mmCIF file of C-alpha atoms and ligand atoms in Angstrom:
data_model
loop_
_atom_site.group_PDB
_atom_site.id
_atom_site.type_symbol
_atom_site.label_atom_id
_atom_site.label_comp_id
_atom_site.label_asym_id
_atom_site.label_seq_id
_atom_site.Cartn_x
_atom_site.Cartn_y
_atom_site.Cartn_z
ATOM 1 C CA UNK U 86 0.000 0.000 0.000
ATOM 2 C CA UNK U 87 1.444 3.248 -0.776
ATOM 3 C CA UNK U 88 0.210 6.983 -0.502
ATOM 4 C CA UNK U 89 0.544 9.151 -3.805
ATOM 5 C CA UNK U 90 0.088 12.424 -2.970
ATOM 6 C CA UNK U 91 -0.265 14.904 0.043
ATOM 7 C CA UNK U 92 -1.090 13.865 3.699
ATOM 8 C CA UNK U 93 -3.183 16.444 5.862
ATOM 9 C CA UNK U 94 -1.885 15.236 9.268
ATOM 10 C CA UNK U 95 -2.733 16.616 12.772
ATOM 11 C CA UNK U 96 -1.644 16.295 16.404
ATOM 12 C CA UNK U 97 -3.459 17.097 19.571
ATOM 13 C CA UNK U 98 -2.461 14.615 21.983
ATOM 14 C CA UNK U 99 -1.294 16.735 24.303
ATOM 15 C CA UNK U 100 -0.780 20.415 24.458
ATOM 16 C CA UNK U 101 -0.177 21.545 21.221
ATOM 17 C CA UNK U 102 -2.594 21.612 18.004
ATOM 18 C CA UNK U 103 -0.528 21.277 15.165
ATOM 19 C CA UNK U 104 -1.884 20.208 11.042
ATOM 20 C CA UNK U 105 0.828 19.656 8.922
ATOM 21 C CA UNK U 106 0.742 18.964 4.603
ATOM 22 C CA UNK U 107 3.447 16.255 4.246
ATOM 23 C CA UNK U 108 4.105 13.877 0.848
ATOM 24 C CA UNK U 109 6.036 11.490 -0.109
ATOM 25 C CA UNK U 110 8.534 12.421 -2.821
ATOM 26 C CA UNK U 111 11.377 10.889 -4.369
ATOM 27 C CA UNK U 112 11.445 8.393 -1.138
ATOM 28 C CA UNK U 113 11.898 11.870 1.102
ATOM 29 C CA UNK U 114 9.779 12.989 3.174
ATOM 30 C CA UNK U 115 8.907 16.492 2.413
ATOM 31 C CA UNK U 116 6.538 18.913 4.565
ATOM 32 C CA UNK U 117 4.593 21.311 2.665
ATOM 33 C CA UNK U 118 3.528 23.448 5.114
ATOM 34 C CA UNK U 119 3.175 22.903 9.331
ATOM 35 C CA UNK U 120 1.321 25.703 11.640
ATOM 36 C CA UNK U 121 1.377 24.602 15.993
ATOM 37 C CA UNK U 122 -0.752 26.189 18.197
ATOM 38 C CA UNK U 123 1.107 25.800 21.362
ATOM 39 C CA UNK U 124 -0.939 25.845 24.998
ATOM 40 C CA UNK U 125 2.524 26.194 26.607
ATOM 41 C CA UNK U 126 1.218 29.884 28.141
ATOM 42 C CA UNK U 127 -2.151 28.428 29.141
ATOM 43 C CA UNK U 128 -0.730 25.759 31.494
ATOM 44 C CA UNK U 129 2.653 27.883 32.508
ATOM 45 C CA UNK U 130 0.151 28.474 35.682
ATOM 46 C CA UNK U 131 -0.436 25.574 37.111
ATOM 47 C CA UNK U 132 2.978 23.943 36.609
ATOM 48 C CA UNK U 133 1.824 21.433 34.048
ATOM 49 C CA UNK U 134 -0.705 20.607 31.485
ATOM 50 C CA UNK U 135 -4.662 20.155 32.661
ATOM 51 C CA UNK U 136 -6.398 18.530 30.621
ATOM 52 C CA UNK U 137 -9.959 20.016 30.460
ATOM 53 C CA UNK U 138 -8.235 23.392 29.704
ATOM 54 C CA UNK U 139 -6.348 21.312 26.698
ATOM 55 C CA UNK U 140 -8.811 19.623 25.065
ATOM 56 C CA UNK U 141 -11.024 23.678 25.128
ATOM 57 C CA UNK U 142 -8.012 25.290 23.504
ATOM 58 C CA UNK U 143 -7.721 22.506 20.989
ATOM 59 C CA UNK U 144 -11.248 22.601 19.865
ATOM 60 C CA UNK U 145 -11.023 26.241 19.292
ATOM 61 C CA UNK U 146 -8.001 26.198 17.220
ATOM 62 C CA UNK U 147 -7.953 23.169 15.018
ATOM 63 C CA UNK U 148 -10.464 24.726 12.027
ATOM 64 C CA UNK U 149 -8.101 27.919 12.475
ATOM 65 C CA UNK U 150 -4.745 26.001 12.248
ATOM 66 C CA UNK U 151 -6.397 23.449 9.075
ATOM 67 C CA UNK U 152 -6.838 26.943 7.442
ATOM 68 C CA UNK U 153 -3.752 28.208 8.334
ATOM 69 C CA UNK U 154 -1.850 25.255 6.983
ATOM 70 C CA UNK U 155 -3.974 25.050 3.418
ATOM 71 C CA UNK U 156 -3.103 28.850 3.224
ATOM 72 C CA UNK U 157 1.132 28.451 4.384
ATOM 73 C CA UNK U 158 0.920 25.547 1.430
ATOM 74 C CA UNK U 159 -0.280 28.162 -1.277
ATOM 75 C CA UNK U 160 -4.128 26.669 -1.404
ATOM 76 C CA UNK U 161 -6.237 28.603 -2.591
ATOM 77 C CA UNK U 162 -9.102 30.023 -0.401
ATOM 78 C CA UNK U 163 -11.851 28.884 -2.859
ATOM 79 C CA UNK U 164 -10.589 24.741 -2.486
ATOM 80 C CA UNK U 165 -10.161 24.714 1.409
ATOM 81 C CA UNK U 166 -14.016 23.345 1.086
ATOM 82 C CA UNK U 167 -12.729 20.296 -0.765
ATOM 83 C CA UNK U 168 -8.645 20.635 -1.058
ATOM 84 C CA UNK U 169 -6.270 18.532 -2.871
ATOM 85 C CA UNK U 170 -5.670 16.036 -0.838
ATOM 86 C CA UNK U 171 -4.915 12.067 -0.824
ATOM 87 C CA UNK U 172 -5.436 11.304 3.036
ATOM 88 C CA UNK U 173 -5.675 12.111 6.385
ATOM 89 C CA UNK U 174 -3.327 11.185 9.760
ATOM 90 C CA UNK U 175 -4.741 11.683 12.616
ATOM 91 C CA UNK U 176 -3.029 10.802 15.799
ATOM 92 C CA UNK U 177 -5.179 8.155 18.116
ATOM 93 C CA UNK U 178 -2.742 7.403 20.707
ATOM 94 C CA UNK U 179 -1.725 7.271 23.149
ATOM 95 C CA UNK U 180 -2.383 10.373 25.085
ATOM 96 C CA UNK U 181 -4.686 12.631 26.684
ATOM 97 C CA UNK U 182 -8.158 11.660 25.995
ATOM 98 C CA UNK U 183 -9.910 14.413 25.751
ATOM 99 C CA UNK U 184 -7.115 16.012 23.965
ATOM 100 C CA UNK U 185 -6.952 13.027 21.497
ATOM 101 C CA UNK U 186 -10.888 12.986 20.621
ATOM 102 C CA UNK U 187 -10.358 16.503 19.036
ATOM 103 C CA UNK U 188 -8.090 15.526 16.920
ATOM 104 C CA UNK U 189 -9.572 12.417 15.580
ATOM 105 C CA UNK U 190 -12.969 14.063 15.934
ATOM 106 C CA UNK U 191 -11.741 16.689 12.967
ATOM 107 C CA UNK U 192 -10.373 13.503 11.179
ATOM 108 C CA UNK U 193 -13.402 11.115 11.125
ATOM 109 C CA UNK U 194 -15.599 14.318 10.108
ATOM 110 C CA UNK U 195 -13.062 15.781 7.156
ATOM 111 C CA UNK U 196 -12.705 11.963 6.180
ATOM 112 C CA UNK U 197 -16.361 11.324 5.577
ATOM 113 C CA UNK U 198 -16.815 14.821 4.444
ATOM 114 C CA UNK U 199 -13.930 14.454 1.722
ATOM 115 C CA UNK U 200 -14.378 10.744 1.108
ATOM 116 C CA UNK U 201 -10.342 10.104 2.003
ATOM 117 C CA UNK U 202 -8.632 7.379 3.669
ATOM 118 C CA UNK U 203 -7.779 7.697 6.586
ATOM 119 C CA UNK U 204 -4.888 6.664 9.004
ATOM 120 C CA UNK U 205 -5.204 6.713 13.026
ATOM 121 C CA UNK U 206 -1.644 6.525 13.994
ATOM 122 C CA UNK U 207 0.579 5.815 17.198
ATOM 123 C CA UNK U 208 2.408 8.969 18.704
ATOM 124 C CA UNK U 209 5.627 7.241 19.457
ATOM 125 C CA UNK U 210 5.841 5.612 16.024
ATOM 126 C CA UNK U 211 5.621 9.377 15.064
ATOM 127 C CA UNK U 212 7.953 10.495 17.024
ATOM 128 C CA UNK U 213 10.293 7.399 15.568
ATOM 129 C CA UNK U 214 9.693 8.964 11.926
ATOM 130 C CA UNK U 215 9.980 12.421 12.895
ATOM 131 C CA UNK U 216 14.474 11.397 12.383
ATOM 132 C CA UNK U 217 13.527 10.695 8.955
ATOM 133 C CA UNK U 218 11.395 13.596 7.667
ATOM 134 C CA UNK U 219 13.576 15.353 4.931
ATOM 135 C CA UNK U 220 15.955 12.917 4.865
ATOM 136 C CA UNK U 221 15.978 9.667 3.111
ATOM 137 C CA UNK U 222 14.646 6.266 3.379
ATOM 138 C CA UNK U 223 16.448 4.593 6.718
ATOM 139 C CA UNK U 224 18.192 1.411 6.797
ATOM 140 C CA UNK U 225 16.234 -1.705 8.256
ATOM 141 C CA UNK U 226 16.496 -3.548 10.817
ATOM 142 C CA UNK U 227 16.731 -0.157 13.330
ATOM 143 C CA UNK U 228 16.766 0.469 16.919
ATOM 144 C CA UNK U 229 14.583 3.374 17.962
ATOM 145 C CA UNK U 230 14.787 5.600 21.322
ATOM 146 C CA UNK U 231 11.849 7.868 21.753
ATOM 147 C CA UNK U 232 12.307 9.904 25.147
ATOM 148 C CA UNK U 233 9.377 12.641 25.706
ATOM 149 C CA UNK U 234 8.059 14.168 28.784
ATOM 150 C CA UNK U 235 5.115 11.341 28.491
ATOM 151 C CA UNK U 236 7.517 8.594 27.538
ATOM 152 C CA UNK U 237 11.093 6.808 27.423
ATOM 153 C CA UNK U 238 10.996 3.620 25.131
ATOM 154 C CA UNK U 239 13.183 1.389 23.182
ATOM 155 C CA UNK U 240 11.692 0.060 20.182
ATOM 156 C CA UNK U 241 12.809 -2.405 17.595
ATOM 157 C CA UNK U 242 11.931 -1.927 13.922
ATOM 158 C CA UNK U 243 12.108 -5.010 11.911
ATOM 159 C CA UNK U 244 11.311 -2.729 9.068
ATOM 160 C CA UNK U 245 8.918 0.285 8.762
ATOM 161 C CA UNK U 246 5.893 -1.672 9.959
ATOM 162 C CA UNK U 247 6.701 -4.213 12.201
ATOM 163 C CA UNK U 248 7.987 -3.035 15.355
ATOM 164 C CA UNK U 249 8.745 -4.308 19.140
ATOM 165 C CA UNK U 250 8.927 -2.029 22.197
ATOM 166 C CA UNK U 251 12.061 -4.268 23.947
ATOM 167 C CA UNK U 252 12.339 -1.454 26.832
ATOM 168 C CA UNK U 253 10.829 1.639 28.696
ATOM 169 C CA UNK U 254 10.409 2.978 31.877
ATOM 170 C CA UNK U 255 8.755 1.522 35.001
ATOM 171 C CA UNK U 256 7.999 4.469 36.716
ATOM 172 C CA UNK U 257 8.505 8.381 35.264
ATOM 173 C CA UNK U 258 9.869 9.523 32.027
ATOM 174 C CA UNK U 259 13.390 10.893 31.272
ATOM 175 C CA UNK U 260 11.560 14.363 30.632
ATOM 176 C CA UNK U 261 9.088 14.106 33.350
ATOM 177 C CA UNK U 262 12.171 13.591 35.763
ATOM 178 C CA UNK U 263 13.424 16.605 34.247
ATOM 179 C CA UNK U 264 10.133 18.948 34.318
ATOM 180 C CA UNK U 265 9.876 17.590 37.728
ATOM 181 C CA UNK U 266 13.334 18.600 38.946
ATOM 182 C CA UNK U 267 13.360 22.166 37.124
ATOM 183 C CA UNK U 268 10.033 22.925 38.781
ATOM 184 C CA UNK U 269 11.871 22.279 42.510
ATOM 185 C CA UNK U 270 14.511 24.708 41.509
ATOM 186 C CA UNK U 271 11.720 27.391 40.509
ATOM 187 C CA UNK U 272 11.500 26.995 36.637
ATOM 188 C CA UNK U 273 8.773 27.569 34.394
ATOM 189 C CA UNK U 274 7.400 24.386 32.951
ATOM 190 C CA UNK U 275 8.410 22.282 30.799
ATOM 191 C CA UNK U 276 11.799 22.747 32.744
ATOM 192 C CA UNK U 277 13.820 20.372 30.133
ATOM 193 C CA UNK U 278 14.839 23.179 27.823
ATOM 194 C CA UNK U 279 15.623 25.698 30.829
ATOM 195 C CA UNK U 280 18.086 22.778 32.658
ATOM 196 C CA UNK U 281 19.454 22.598 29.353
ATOM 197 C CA UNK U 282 20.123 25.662 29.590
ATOM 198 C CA UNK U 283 21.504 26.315 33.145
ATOM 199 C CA UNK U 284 23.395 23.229 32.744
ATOM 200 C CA UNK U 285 25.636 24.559 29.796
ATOM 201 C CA UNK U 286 28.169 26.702 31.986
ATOM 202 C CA UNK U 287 27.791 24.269 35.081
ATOM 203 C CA UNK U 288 30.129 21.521 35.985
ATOM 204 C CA UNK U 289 28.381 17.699 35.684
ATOM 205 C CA UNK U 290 30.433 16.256 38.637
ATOM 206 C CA UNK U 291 29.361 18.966 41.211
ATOM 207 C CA UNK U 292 26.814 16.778 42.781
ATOM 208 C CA UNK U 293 26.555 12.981 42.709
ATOM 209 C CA UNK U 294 22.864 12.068 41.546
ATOM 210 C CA UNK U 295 22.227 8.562 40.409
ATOM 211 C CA UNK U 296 22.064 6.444 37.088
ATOM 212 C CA UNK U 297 18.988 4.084 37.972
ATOM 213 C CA UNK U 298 19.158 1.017 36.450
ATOM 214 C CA UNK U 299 22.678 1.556 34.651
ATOM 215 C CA UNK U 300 23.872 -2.276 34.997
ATOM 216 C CA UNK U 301 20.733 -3.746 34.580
ATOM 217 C CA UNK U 302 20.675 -6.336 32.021
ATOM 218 C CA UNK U 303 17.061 -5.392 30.494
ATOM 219 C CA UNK U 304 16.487 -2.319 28.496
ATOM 220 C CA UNK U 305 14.001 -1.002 30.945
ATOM 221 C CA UNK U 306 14.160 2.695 32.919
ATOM 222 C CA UNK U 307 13.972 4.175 36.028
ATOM 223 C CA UNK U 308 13.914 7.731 36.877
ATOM 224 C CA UNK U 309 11.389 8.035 40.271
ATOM 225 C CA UNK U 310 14.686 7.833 42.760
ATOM 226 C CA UNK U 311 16.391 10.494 40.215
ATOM 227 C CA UNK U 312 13.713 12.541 40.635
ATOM 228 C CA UNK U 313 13.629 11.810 44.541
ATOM 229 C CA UNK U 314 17.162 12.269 44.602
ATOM 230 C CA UNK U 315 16.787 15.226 43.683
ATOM 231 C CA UNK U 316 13.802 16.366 45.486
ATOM 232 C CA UNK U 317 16.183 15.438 48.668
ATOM 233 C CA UNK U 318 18.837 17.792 47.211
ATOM 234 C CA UNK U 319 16.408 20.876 46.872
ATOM 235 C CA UNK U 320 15.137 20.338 50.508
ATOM 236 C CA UNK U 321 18.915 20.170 51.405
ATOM 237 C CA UNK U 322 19.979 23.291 49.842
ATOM 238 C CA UNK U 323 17.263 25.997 49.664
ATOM 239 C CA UNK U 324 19.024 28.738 49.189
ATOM 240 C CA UNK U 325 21.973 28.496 46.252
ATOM 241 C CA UNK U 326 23.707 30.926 43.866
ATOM 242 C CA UNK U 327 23.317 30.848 40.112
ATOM 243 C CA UNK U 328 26.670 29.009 39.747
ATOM 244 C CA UNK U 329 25.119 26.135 42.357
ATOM 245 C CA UNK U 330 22.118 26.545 40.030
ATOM 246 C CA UNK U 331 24.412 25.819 37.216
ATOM 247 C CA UNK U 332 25.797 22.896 38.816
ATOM 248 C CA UNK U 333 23.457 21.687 39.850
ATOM 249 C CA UNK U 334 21.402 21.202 36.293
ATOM 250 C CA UNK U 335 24.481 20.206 35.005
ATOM 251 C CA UNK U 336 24.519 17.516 37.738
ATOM 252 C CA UNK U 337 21.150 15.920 37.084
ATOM 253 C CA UNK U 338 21.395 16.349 33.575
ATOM 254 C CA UNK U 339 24.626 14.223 32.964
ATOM 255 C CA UNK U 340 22.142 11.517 35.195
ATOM 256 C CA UNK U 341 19.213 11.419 32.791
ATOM 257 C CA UNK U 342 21.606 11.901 29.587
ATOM 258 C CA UNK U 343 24.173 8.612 31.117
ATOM 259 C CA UNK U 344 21.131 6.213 31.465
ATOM 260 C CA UNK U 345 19.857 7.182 28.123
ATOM 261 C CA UNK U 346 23.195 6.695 26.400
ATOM 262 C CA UNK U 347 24.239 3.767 28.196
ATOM 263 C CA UNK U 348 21.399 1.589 27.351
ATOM 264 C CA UNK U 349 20.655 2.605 23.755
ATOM 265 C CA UNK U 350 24.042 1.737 23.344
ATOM 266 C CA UNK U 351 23.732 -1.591 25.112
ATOM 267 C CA UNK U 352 20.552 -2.651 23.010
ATOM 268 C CA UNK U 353 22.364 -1.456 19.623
ATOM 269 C CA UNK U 354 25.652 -3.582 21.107
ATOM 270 C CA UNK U 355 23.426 -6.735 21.451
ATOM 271 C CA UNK U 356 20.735 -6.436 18.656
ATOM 272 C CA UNK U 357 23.308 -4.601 15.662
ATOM 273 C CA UNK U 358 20.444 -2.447 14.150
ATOM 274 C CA UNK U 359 22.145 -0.647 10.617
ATOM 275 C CA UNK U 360 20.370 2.643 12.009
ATOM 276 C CA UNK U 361 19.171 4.523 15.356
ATOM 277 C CA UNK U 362 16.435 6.757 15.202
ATOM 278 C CA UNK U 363 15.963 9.146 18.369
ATOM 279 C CA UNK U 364 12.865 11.148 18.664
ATOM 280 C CA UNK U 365 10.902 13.132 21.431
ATOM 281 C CA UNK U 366 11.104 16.145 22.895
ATOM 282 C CA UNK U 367 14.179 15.361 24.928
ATOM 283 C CA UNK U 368 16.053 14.364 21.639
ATOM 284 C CA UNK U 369 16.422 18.152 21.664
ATOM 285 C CA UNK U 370 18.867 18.292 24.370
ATOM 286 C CA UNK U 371 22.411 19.404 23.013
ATOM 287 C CA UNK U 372 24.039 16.639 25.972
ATOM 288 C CA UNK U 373 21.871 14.408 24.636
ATOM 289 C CA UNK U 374 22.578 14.656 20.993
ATOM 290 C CA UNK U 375 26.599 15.098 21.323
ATOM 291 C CA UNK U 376 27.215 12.175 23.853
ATOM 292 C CA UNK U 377 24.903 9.609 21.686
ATOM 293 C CA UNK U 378 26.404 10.826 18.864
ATOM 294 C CA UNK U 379 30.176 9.926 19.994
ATOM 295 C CA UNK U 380 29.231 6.804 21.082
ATOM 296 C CA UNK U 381 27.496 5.613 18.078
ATOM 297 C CA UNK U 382 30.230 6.369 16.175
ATOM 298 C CA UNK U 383 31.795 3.275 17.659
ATOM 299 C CA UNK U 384 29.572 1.157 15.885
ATOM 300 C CA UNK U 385 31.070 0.172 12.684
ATOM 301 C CA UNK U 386 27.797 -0.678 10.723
ATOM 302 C CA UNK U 387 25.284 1.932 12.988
ATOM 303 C CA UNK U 388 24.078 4.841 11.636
ATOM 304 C CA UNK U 389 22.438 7.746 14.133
ATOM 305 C CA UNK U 390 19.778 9.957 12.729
ATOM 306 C CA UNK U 391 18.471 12.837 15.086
ATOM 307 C CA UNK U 392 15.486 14.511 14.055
ATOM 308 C CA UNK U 393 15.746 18.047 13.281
ATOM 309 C CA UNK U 394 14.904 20.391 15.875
ATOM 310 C CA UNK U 395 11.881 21.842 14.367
ATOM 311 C CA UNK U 396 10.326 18.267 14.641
ATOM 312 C CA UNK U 397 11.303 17.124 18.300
ATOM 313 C CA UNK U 398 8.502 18.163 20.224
ATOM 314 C CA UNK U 399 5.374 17.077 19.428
ATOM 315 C CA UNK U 400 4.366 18.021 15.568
ATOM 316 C CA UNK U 401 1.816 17.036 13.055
ATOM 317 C CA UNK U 402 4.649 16.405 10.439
ATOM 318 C CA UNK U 403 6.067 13.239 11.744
ATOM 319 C CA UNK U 404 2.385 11.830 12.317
ATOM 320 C CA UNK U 405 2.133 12.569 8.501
ATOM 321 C CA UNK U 406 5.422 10.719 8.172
ATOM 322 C CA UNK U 407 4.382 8.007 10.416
ATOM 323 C CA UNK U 408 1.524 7.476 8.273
ATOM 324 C CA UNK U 409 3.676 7.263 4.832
ATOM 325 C CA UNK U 410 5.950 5.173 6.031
ATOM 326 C CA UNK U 411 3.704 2.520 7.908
ATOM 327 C CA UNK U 412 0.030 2.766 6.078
ATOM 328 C CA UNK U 413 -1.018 -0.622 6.159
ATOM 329 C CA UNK U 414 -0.702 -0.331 9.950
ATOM 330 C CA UNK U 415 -2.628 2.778 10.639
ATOM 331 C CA UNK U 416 -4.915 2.592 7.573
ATOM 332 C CA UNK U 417 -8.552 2.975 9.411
ATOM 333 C CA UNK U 418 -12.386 4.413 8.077
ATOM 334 C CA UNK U 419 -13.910 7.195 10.131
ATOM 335 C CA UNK U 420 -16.315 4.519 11.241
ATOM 336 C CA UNK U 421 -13.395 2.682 13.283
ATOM 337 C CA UNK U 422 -11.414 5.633 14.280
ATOM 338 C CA UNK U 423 -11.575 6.324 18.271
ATOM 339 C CA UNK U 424 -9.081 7.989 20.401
ATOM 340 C CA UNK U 425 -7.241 5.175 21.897
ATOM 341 C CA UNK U 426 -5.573 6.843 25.325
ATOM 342 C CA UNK U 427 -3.572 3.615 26.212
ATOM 343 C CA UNK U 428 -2.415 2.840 22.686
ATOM 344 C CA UNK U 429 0.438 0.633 23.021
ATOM 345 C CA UNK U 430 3.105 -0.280 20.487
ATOM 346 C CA UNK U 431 2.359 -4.294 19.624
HETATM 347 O O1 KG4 D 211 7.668 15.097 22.822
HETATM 348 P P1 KG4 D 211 7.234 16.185 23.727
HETATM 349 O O2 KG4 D 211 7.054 17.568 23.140
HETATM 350 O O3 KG4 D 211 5.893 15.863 24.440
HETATM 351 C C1 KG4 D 211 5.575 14.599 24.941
HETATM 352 O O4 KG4 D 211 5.114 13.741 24.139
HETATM 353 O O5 KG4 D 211 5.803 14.437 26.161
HETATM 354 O O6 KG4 D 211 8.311 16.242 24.910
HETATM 355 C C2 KG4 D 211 8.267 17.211 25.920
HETATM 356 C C3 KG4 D 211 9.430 16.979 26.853
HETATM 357 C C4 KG4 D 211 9.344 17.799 28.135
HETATM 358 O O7 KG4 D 211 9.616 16.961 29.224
HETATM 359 C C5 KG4 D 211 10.444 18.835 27.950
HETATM 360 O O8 KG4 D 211 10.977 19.298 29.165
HETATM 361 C C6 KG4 D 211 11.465 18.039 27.174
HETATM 362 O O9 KG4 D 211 10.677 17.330 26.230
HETATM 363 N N1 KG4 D 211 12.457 18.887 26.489
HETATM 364 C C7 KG4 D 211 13.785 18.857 26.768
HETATM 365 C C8 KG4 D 211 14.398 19.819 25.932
HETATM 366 N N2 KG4 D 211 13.422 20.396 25.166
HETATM 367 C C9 KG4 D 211 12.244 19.811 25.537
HETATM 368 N N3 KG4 D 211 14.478 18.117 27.646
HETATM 369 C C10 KG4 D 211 15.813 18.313 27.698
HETATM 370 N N4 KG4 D 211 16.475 19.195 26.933
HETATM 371 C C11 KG4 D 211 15.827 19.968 26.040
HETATM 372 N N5 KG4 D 211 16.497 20.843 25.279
HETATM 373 ZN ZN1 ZN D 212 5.230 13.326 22.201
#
């Protein structure tokens, strides 16, 4: 089964509404246009995303962002009633119900309306593609590490549609641990970017934090004592100077970024994938990126491929992506299509 011609994809699983135009050209991924409507002001309040105040925002912007995209991709107004189109993504899962059920609720009704097929697909098998948009076809069998605020997951991909989750956390995620941490030192949220930040001019062996799970033999996770850990340091220290501040970011950032590393590097040691794809919207951090990057390098037949930074968060693109690459998997009618909270990579 393959797509000819342009995907409308969208994204609301979370906290951002974002519609994307993406095709398939040449075997490269190209996006045509992409507009986000990011909630990240609305929830800066309480510390973290609600819910009921997500799924609102997202039913009031997706018809505004849908336009916006048809209008970045040089549509004119006059076919946005019936627009030149060959499908529809829509992501199902997993994520915030409410959140999700706007998303696939434009989807089902722009399906039926437009008489296209249709594709409900997995959020972390997005953010798997999202290495691959722009660039060309990857090499299979590959070893994937998606690492969100929602999730931190090791995935095998026997090729584009067949894939394994063969690790992931047992308790938080690697950016949850960080969101968590930045918001004890005072930060606004999502704290991953601003401990990023703090942590560039501070020294990583300031303060000894923990690697959970770092010789364990299975691929699985574990960042709750991190996070306790570091609870335990904030109540210890209440009052510190920037350069502590520094420090200390740098500290608990070399934690998260060792763990990470360390057992990406142990699955791709054991299981030889010819490529690994990071996504997420910790694949952003600079640490992250350099350190993975070195040690992948010492695989003789491994290839890394980062995603660009524009498509690390969550975007509509790499559902579009996800969709082109793997349609007989999320190929769906708007009859079937439901938001699927708990969707879980088979
Ligand atoms: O993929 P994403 O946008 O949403 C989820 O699906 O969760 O990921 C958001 C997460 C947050 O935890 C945020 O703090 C983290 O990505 N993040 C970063 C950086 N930029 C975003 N973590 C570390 N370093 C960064 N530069
Ligand atoms: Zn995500």
């Amino acid at each position: 089964m393959q797509v000819k011609g342009t995907i409308l994809s969208i994204e609301t699983s979370c906290d951002d509404t974002s519609v994307a135009l993406v095709r398939k050209e040449k075997n490269k991924i190209k996006i045509l246009a992409q507009a986000t409507a990011s909630q990240i002001p609305l929830h800066r309040r309480y510390g973290g995303v609600v819910p009921e105040v997500a799924a609102r925002a997202h039913a009031e912007t997706i018809l505004p962002v849908i336009r916006e995209v048809f209008a970045l991709a040089g549509i004119p107004k006059e076919k946005f009633a019936r627009p030149p189109i060959a499908g529809i993504a829509v992501t199902c899962g997993s994520g915030l119900v409410t959140s999700l059920w706007v998303g696939v609720q434009a989807g089902k009704l722009l399906g039926w309306l437009w008489t296209t097929p249709l594709f409900g697909v997995n959020h972390i098998v997005g953010h798997i593609f999202s290495a691959c948009i722009e660039q060309s076809y990857p090499q299979f069998p590959a070893l994937a590490l998606v690492v969100s605020g929602g999730h931190t997951e090791l995935i095998w991909l026997r090729d584009a549609e067949h894939w394994k989750k063969i690790g992931a956390t047992r308790d938080d995620a690697a950016g949850e641990a960080l969101d968590k941490f930045a918001k004890m030192l005072g930060m606004p949220y999502p704290g991953g970017s601003e401990i990023a930040r703090w942590a560039a001019s501070g020294n990583p062996r300031a303060f000894a934090f923990p690697r959970p799970m770092l010789n364990d033999k299975s691929f699985d996770f574990s960042f709750a004592g991190l996070k306790t850990a570091g609870r335990t340091w904030c109540l210890a220290h209440k009052k510190i100077s920037a350069q502590i501040k520094k420090d200390v970011c740098a500290s608990y950032q070399a934690a998260v970024v060792e763990v990470l590393v360390a057992k990406t590097l142990a699955a791709a040691k054991k299981l030889k994938p010819k490529t690994i794809l990071v996504g997420g919207g910790v694949s952003a951090n600079e640490l992250l990126r350099a350190e993975l990057t070195t040690a992948v390098k010492k695989l003789p037949r491994t290839k890394l491929w980062l995603p660009n930074l524009k498509y690390t968060s969550d975007n509509a693109a790499m559902i579009g992506a996800a969709a082109l690459f793997a349609p007989r998997r999320f190929a769906t009618t708007w009859q079937k299509l439901v938001a699927k909270p708990d969707y879980e990579l088979e």
